[in-house]
């Protein structure tokens, strides 16, 4: 089953890291990525929230600056991972957190969307 693991963090804290501190976290995360090899799909670090735009409202909507979530942390990245079940997805998030302990990880089941196709049920783990 596919899961999204959303990585939240206080953006100002992450931006305050030195290049060496950031590189250290990334080295740790690459180690987790290697352990998840074959199950890890797209992963990304999102750009600065000050460059984000939100589309909301009726009709064509209105584009406004920034993500206006009422949280102390901001969504700064995400992973897509193929896991047997929720427990395995939580274990993967705990592995990520061991190397980035000040981050918050949200785990959500994910349905694969293929444009032009019906919304399928999420398939089981690869090879199952």
PDB file of C-alpha atoms in Angstrom:
ATOM      1  CA  UNK A   1       0.000   0.000   0.000  1.00  0.00           C
ATOM      2  CA  UNK A   2       1.266   3.475  -0.769  1.00  0.00           C
ATOM      3  CA  UNK A   3       1.741   6.048   1.986  1.00  0.00           C
ATOM      4  CA  UNK A   4       2.709   9.701   1.925  1.00  0.00           C
ATOM      5  CA  UNK A   5       5.052  10.751   4.708  1.00  0.00           C
ATOM      6  CA  UNK A   6       4.837  14.528   5.018  1.00  0.00           C
ATOM      7  CA  UNK A   7       7.795  16.229   6.689  1.00  0.00           C
ATOM      8  CA  UNK A   8       6.960  19.274   8.818  1.00  0.00           C
ATOM      9  CA  UNK A   9       9.497  21.486  10.494  1.00  0.00           C
ATOM     10  CA  UNK A  10       9.870  25.043  11.749  1.00  0.00           C
ATOM     11  CA  UNK A  11      11.174  26.618   8.566  1.00  0.00           C
ATOM     12  CA  UNK A  12      13.162  29.334  10.357  1.00  0.00           C
ATOM     13  CA  UNK A  13      15.008  26.630  12.299  1.00  0.00           C
ATOM     14  CA  UNK A  14      15.927  24.687   9.149  1.00  0.00           C
ATOM     15  CA  UNK A  15      17.042  27.879   7.404  1.00  0.00           C
ATOM     16  CA  UNK A  16      19.246  28.700  10.403  1.00  0.00           C
ATOM     17  CA  UNK A  17      21.269  25.490   9.996  1.00  0.00           C
ATOM     18  CA  UNK A  18      24.811  25.909   8.755  1.00  0.00           C
ATOM     19  CA  UNK A  19      25.729  24.179   5.503  1.00  0.00           C
ATOM     20  CA  UNK A  20      27.494  21.545   7.591  1.00  0.00           C
ATOM     21  CA  UNK A  21      24.447  20.940   9.825  1.00  0.00           C
ATOM     22  CA  UNK A  22      22.169  20.640   6.795  1.00  0.00           C
ATOM     23  CA  UNK A  23      24.616  18.285   5.062  1.00  0.00           C
ATOM     24  CA  UNK A  24      24.757  16.125   8.189  1.00  0.00           C
ATOM     25  CA  UNK A  25      20.965  15.748   8.249  1.00  0.00           C
ATOM     26  CA  UNK A  26      20.949  14.975   4.505  1.00  0.00           C
ATOM     27  CA  UNK A  27      23.634  12.280   4.939  1.00  0.00           C
ATOM     28  CA  UNK A  28      21.502  10.674   7.646  1.00  0.00           C
ATOM     29  CA  UNK A  29      18.403  10.858   5.457  1.00  0.00           C
ATOM     30  CA  UNK A  30      20.278   9.298   2.523  1.00  0.00           C
ATOM     31  CA  UNK A  31      21.060   6.362   4.810  1.00  0.00           C
ATOM     32  CA  UNK A  32      17.352   5.927   5.512  1.00  0.00           C
ATOM     33  CA  UNK A  33      16.629   6.241   1.780  1.00  0.00           C
ATOM     34  CA  UNK A  34      19.085   3.402   1.104  1.00  0.00           C
ATOM     35  CA  UNK A  35      17.335   1.192   3.677  1.00  0.00           C
ATOM     36  CA  UNK A  36      14.011   1.967   1.954  1.00  0.00           C
ATOM     37  CA  UNK A  37      15.392   1.277  -1.538  1.00  0.00           C
ATOM     38  CA  UNK A  38      12.838  -0.460  -3.738  1.00  0.00           C
ATOM     39  CA  UNK A  39       9.944   0.896  -1.643  1.00  0.00           C
ATOM     40  CA  UNK A  40      10.703   4.610  -1.730  1.00  0.00           C
ATOM     41  CA  UNK A  41       9.056   6.612  -4.502  1.00  0.00           C
ATOM     42  CA  UNK A  42       9.335  10.337  -5.136  1.00  0.00           C
ATOM     43  CA  UNK A  43      10.726  12.436  -2.306  1.00  0.00           C
ATOM     44  CA  UNK A  44      11.308  16.173  -2.337  1.00  0.00           C
ATOM     45  CA  UNK A  45      12.366  19.116  -0.242  1.00  0.00           C
ATOM     46  CA  UNK A  46       9.914  21.902  -0.962  1.00  0.00           C
ATOM     47  CA  UNK A  47      10.983  25.463  -1.719  1.00  0.00           C
ATOM     48  CA  UNK A  48      10.630  28.328   0.761  1.00  0.00           C
ATOM     49  CA  UNK A  49       7.093  28.951   1.985  1.00  0.00           C
ATOM     50  CA  UNK A  50       7.562  32.654   1.166  1.00  0.00           C
ATOM     51  CA  UNK A  51       7.550  31.606  -2.492  1.00  0.00           C
ATOM     52  CA  UNK A  52       4.421  29.444  -2.137  1.00  0.00           C
ATOM     53  CA  UNK A  53       1.063  30.456  -3.560  1.00  0.00           C
ATOM     54  CA  UNK A  54      -2.384  29.208  -2.600  1.00  0.00           C
ATOM     55  CA  UNK A  55      -5.373  29.029  -4.951  1.00  0.00           C
ATOM     56  CA  UNK A  56      -8.675  29.301  -3.107  1.00  0.00           C
ATOM     57  CA  UNK A  57     -12.197  30.616  -3.408  1.00  0.00           C
ATOM     58  CA  UNK A  58     -15.154  30.166  -5.750  1.00  0.00           C
ATOM     59  CA  UNK A  59     -15.079  30.115  -9.545  1.00  0.00           C
ATOM     60  CA  UNK A  60     -11.577  30.398 -10.925  1.00  0.00           C
ATOM     61  CA  UNK A  61     -10.409  31.235  -7.434  1.00  0.00           C
ATOM     62  CA  UNK A  62      -7.902  33.800  -6.305  1.00  0.00           C
ATOM     63  CA  UNK A  63      -4.159  33.254  -5.976  1.00  0.00           C
ATOM     64  CA  UNK A  64      -2.803  34.504  -2.660  1.00  0.00           C
ATOM     65  CA  UNK A  65       0.708  34.520  -1.252  1.00  0.00           C
ATOM     66  CA  UNK A  66       1.900  31.696   0.935  1.00  0.00           C
ATOM     67  CA  UNK A  67       0.483  28.667   2.610  1.00  0.00           C
ATOM     68  CA  UNK A  68      -1.844  29.889   5.329  1.00  0.00           C
ATOM     69  CA  UNK A  69      -1.938  26.864   7.585  1.00  0.00           C
ATOM     70  CA  UNK A  70      -2.470  27.603  11.248  1.00  0.00           C
ATOM     71  CA  UNK A  71       0.578  25.672  12.453  1.00  0.00           C
ATOM     72  CA  UNK A  72       3.935  26.408  13.991  1.00  0.00           C
ATOM     73  CA  UNK A  73       5.617  24.001  11.581  1.00  0.00           C
ATOM     74  CA  UNK A  74       5.528  24.223   7.803  1.00  0.00           C
ATOM     75  CA  UNK A  75       5.329  21.399   5.282  1.00  0.00           C
ATOM     76  CA  UNK A  76       8.894  21.303   3.949  1.00  0.00           C
ATOM     77  CA  UNK A  77       9.046  17.976   2.132  1.00  0.00           C
ATOM     78  CA  UNK A  78       7.451  14.633   1.445  1.00  0.00           C
ATOM     79  CA  UNK A  79       8.105  10.980   0.679  1.00  0.00           C
ATOM     80  CA  UNK A  80       6.024   8.403  -1.156  1.00  0.00           C
ATOM     81  CA  UNK A  81       6.675   4.905   0.143  1.00  0.00           C
ATOM     82  CA  UNK A  82       5.312   1.443  -0.606  1.00  0.00           C
ATOM     83  CA  UNK A  83       4.613  -0.383   2.683  1.00  0.00           C
ATOM     84  CA  UNK A  84       2.800  -3.564   3.602  1.00  0.00           C
ATOM     85  CA  UNK A  85       0.688  -1.727   6.171  1.00  0.00           C
ATOM     86  CA  UNK A  86       0.408   1.331   8.394  1.00  0.00           C
ATOM     87  CA  UNK A  87       2.803  -0.122  10.975  1.00  0.00           C
ATOM     88  CA  UNK A  88       5.526  -0.399   8.312  1.00  0.00           C
ATOM     89  CA  UNK A  89       4.885   3.200   7.204  1.00  0.00           C
ATOM     90  CA  UNK A  90       5.139   4.397  10.820  1.00  0.00           C
ATOM     91  CA  UNK A  91       8.392   2.451  11.218  1.00  0.00           C
ATOM     92  CA  UNK A  92       9.797   4.194   8.113  1.00  0.00           C
ATOM     93  CA  UNK A  93       8.776   7.603   9.504  1.00  0.00           C
ATOM     94  CA  UNK A  94      10.462   6.733  12.819  1.00  0.00           C
ATOM     95  CA  UNK A  95      13.629   5.852  10.895  1.00  0.00           C
ATOM     96  CA  UNK A  96      13.523   9.279   9.186  1.00  0.00           C
ATOM     97  CA  UNK A  97      12.943  10.984  12.542  1.00  0.00           C
ATOM     98  CA  UNK A  98      15.954   9.274  14.134  1.00  0.00           C
ATOM     99  CA  UNK A  99      18.218  11.307  11.831  1.00  0.00           C
ATOM    100  CA  UNK A 100      16.069  14.480  11.880  1.00  0.00           C
ATOM    101  CA  UNK A 101      14.611  14.463  15.418  1.00  0.00           C
ATOM    102  CA  UNK A 102      13.196  17.978  15.417  1.00  0.00           C
ATOM    103  CA  UNK A 103      10.974  17.242  12.389  1.00  0.00           C
ATOM    104  CA  UNK A 104       7.350  16.130  12.610  1.00  0.00           C
ATOM    105  CA  UNK A 105       6.222  13.394  10.214  1.00  0.00           C
ATOM    106  CA  UNK A 106       2.596  12.907   9.153  1.00  0.00           C
ATOM    107  CA  UNK A 107       1.728   9.521   7.655  1.00  0.00           C
ATOM    108  CA  UNK A 108      -1.230   9.219   5.278  1.00  0.00           C
ATOM    109  CA  UNK A 109      -2.518   6.425   3.049  1.00  0.00           C
ATOM    110  CA  UNK A 110      -2.166   7.467  -0.556  1.00  0.00           C
ATOM    111  CA  UNK A 111      -4.220   6.641  -3.629  1.00  0.00           C
ATOM    112  CA  UNK A 112      -2.374   6.760  -6.904  1.00  0.00           C
ATOM    113  CA  UNK A 113      -3.953   9.152  -9.383  1.00  0.00           C
ATOM    114  CA  UNK A 114      -3.318   8.603 -13.071  1.00  0.00           C
ATOM    115  CA  UNK A 115      -4.750  11.436 -15.188  1.00  0.00           C
ATOM    116  CA  UNK A 116      -7.461  10.160 -17.508  1.00  0.00           C
ATOM    117  CA  UNK A 117      -7.933   6.892 -15.618  1.00  0.00           C
ATOM    118  CA  UNK A 118     -10.488   5.973 -12.969  1.00  0.00           C
ATOM    119  CA  UNK A 119      -9.295   6.485  -9.391  1.00  0.00           C
ATOM    120  CA  UNK A 120      -7.973   2.990  -8.605  1.00  0.00           C
ATOM    121  CA  UNK A 121      -7.700   1.356  -5.241  1.00  0.00           C
ATOM    122  CA  UNK A 122      -4.163   1.609  -3.964  1.00  0.00           C
ATOM    123  CA  UNK A 123      -2.242  -1.482  -5.017  1.00  0.00           C
ATOM    124  CA  UNK A 124      -0.399  -3.689  -2.549  1.00  0.00           C
ATOM    125  CA  UNK A 125       3.369  -3.566  -2.084  1.00  0.00           C
ATOM    126  CA  UNK A 126       5.502  -4.010  -5.172  1.00  0.00           C
ATOM    127  CA  UNK A 127       5.719  -7.635  -6.239  1.00  0.00           C
ATOM    128  CA  UNK A 128       2.774  -8.682  -4.041  1.00  0.00           C
TER     129      UNK A 128
END
